[in-house]
CSV table of C-alpha atoms in Angstrom, one decimal:
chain,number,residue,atom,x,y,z
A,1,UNK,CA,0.0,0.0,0.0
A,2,UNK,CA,2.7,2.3,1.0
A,3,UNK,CA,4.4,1.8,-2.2
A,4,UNK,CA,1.4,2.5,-4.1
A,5,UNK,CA,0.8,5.7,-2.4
A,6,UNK,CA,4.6,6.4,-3.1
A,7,UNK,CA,4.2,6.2,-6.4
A,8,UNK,CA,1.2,8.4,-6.4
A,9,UNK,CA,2.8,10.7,-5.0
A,10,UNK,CA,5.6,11.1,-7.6
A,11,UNK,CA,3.3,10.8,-10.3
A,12,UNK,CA,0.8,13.7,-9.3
A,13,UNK,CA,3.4,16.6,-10.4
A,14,UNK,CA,3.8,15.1,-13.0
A,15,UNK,CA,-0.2,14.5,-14.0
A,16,UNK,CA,-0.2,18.1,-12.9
A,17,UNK,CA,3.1,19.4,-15.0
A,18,UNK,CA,1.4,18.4,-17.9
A,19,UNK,CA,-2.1,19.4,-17.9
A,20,UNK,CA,-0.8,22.5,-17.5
A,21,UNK,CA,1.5,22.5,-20.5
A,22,UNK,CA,-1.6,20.8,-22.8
A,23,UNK,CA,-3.6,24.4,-21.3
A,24,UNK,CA,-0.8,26.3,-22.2
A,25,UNK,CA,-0.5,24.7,-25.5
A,26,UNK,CA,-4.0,25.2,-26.3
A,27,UNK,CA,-4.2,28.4,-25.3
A,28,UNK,CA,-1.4,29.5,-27.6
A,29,UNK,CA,-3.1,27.7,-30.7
A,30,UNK,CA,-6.5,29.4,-29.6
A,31,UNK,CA,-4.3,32.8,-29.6
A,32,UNK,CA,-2.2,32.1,-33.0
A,33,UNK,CA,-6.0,31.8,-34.5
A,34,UNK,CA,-7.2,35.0,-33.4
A,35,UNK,CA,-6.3,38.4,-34.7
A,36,UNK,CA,-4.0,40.4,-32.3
A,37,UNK,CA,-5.1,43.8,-33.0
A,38,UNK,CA,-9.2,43.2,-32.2
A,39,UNK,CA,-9.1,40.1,-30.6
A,40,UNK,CA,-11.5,38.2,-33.5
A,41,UNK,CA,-11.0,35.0,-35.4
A,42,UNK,CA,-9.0,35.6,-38.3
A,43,UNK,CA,-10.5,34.1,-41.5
A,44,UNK,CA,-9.8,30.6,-41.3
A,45,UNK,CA,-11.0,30.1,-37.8
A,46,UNK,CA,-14.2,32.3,-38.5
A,47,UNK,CA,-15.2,30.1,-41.6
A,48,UNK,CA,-14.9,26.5,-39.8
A,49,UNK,CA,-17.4,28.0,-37.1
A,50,UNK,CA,-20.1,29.8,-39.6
A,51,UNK,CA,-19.7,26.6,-41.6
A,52,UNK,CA,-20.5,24.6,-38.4
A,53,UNK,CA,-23.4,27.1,-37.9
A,54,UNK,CA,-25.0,27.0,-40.9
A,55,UNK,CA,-24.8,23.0,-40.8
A,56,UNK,CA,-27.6,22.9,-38.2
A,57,UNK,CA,-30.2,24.1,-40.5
A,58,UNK,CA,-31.5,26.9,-39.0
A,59,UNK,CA,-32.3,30.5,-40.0
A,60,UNK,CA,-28.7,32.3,-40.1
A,61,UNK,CA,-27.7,35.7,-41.4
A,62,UNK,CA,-24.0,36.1,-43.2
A,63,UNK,CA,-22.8,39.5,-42.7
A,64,UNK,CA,-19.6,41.6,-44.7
A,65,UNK,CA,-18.9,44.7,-43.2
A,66,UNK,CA,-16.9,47.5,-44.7
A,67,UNK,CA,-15.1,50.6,-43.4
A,68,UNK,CA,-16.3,53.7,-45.8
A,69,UNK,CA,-12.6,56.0,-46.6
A,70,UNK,CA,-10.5,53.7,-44.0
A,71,UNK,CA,-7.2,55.2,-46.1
A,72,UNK,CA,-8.5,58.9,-45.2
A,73,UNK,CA,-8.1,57.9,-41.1
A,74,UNK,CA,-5.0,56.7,-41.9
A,75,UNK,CA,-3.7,59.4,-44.5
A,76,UNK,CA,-5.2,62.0,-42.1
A,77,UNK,CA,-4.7,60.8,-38.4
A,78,UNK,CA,-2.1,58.2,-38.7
A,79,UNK,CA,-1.7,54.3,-39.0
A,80,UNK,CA,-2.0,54.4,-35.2
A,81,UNK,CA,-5.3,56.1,-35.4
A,82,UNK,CA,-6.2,53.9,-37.8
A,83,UNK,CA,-5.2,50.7,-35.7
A,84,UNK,CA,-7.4,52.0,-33.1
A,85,UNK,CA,-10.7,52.4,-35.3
A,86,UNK,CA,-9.8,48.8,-36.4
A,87,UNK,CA,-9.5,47.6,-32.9
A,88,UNK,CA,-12.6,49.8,-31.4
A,89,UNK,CA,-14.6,48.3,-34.7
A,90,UNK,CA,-13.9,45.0,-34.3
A,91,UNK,CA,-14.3,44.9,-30.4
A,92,UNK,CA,-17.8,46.7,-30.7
A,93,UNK,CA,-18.8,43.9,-33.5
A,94,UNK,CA,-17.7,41.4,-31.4
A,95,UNK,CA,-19.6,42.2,-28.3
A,96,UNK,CA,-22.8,42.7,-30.9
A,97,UNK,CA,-22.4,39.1,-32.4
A,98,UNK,CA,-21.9,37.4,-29.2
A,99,UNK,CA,-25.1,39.2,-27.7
A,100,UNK,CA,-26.8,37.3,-31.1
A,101,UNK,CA,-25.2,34.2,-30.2
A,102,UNK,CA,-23.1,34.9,-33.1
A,103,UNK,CA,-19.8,34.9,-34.3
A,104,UNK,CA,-17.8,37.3,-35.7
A,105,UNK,CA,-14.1,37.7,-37.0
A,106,UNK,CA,-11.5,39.8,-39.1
A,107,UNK,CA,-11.3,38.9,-43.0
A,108,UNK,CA,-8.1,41.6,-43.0
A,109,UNK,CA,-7.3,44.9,-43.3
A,110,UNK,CA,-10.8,46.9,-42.9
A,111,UNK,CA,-13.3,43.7,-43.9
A,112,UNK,CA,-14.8,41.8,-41.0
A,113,UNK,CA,-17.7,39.6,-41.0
A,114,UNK,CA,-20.0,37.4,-38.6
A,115,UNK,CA,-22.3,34.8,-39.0
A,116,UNK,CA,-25.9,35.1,-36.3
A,117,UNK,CA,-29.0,33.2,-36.0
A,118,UNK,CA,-31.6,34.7,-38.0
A,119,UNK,CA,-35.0,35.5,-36.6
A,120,UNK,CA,-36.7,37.0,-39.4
A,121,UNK,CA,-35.8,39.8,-42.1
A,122,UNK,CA,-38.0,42.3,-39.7
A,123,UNK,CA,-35.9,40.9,-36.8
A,124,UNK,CA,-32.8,41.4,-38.9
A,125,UNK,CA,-33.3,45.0,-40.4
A,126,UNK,CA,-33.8,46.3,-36.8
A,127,UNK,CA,-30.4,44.2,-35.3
A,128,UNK,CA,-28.6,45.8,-38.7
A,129,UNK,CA,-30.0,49.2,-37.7
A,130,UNK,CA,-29.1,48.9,-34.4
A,131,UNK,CA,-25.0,47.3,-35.1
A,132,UNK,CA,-25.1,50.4,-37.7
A,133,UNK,CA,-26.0,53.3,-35.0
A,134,UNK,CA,-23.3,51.0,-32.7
A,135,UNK,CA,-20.4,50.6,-34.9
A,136,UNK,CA,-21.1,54.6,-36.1
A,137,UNK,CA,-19.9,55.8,-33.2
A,138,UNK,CA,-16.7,58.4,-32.8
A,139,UNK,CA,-13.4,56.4,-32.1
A,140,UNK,CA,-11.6,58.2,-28.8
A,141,UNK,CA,-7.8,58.5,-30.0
A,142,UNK,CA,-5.1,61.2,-28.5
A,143,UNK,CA,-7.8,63.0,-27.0
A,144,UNK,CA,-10.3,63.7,-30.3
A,145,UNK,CA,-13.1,61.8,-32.0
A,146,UNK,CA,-12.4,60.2,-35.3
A,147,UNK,CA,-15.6,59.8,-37.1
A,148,UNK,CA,-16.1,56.4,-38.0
A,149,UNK,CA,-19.1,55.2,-40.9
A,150,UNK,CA,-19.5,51.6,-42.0
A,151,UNK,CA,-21.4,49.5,-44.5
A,152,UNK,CA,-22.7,46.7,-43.8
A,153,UNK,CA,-23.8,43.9,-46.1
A,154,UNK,CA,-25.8,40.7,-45.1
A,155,UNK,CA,-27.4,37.3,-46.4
A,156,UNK,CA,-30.2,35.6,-45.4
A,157,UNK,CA,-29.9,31.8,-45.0
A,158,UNK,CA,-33.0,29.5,-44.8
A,159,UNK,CA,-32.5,25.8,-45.0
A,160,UNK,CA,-30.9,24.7,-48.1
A,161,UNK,CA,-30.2,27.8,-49.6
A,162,UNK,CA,-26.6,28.6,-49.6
A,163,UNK,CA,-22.6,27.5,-49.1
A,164,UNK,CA,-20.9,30.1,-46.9
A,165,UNK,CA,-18.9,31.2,-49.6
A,166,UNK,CA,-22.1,32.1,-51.8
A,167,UNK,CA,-23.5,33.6,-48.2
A,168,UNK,CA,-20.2,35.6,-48.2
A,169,UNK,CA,-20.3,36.9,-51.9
A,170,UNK,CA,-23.8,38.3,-51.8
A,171,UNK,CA,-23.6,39.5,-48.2
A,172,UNK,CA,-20.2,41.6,-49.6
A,173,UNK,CA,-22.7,42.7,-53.0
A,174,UNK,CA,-25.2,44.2,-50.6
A,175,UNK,CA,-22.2,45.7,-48.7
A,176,UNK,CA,-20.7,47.1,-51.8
A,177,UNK,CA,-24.2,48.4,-52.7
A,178,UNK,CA,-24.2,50.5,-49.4
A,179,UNK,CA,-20.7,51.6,-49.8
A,180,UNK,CA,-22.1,53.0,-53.0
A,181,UNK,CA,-24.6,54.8,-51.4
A,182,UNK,CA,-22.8,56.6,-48.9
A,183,UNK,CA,-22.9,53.7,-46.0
A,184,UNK,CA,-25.7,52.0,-44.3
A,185,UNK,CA,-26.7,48.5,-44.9
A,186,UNK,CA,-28.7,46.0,-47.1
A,187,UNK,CA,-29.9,42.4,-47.2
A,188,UNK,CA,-29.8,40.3,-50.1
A,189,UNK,CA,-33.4,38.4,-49.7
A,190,UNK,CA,-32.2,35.8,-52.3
A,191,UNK,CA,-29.2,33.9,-53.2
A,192,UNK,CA,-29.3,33.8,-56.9
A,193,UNK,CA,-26.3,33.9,-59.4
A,194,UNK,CA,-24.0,36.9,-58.0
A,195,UNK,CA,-25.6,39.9,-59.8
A,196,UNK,CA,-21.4,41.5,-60.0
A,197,UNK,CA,-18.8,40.2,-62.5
A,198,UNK,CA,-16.3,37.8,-60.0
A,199,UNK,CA,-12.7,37.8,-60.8
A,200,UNK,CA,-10.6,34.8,-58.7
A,201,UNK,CA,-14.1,33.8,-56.4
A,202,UNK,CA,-14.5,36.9,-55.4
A,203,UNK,CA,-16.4,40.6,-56.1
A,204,UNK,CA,-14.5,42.3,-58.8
A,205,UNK,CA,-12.8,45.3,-57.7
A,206,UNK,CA,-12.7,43.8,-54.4
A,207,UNK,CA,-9.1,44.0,-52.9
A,208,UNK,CA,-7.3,41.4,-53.9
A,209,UNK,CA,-8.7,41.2,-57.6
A,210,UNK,CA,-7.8,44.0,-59.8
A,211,UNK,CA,-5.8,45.8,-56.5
A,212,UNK,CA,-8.9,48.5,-56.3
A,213,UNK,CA,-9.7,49.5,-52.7
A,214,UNK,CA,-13.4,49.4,-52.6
């Protein structure tokens, strides 16, 4: 019995040692995954969990969100003014999408996107409405406001009616759409054939296609 206990005993630091290490290991992986200015899954990450959503067959909405003259902040207040609108953004979309039971995360550069259950298009214009007036607001940075205006793109999902990346590509039309207009957002209600020419998968004149920042 005593030796039993004995060697117990000099196993338990070790049990312990390496539980540790397999938290500190996944918390590191966890980390790597996320984006380090705003704290949101990076691209990857965010698509394996909106895919994982929208496999339960329920009601979703896919949105693509936008900020409008992003390269004016920066040209005019600074790349570290613009870091903190991208942070402040991203933090305050975050918070939104987990209050849906959402998730939301950072495509790059000024592009995010989030994936919530849907409840309706009258429940969804008045949660866009409402992430609009929220995301709209002035940016604190070395004692001044920075005005901040977004557009906002989204895709309604009902059973059967969409792969994420189609979700994605009509969500970023409607987003487009807004930009366009000045800001704001807009819902594409049905997921036909993208109504814009696509160049590589994606929106032409998207970044990343012909180089034009839209």
């Amino acid at each position: 019995m005593s030796h039993t206990m004995t060697a117990l005993s000099a196993a338990l630091p070790l049990v312990s040692g390496w539980s540790v290490h397999s938290l500190w290991m996944r918390r590191r992986i966890e980390a790597a995954r996320r984006d380090p200015l705003t704290g949101l899954w990076t691209r990857d990450p965010f698509e394996e969990r909106a895919r994982k959503s929208l496999s339960q067959k329920c009601q979703r909405a896919v949105l693509v969100l936008d900020l409008n003259r992003f390269k004016e902040i920066n040209d005019t207040h600074g790349h570290a003014a613009g870091d903190a609108v991208i942070r402040e953004t991203g933090q305050r979309l975050g918070r939104w999408a987990e209050e849906h039971a959402g998730v939301a995360g950072r495509l790059g550069g000024d592009e995010f996107a989030a994936i919530i259950p849907g409840y309706g298009i009258d429940k969804l214009r008045v949660d866009l409405f409402m992430l609009a007036g929220r995301l709209d607001q002035p940016v604190p940075f070395d004692g001044r406001p920075i005005e901040v205006h977004t557009s906002i793109g989204a895709a309604y999902y009902r059973t059967g009616t969409g792969e994420l990346s189609t979700l994605l590509r009509r969500a970023d039309e409607q987003m487009y759409r807004a930009k366009q207009r000045g800001g704001g957002w807009r819902i594409a209600h049905r997921l036909t054939v993208p109504a814009m020419s696509t160049v590589n998968g994606r929106r032409d004149g998207r970044r990343g296609t012909s180089g034009e920042a839209a």
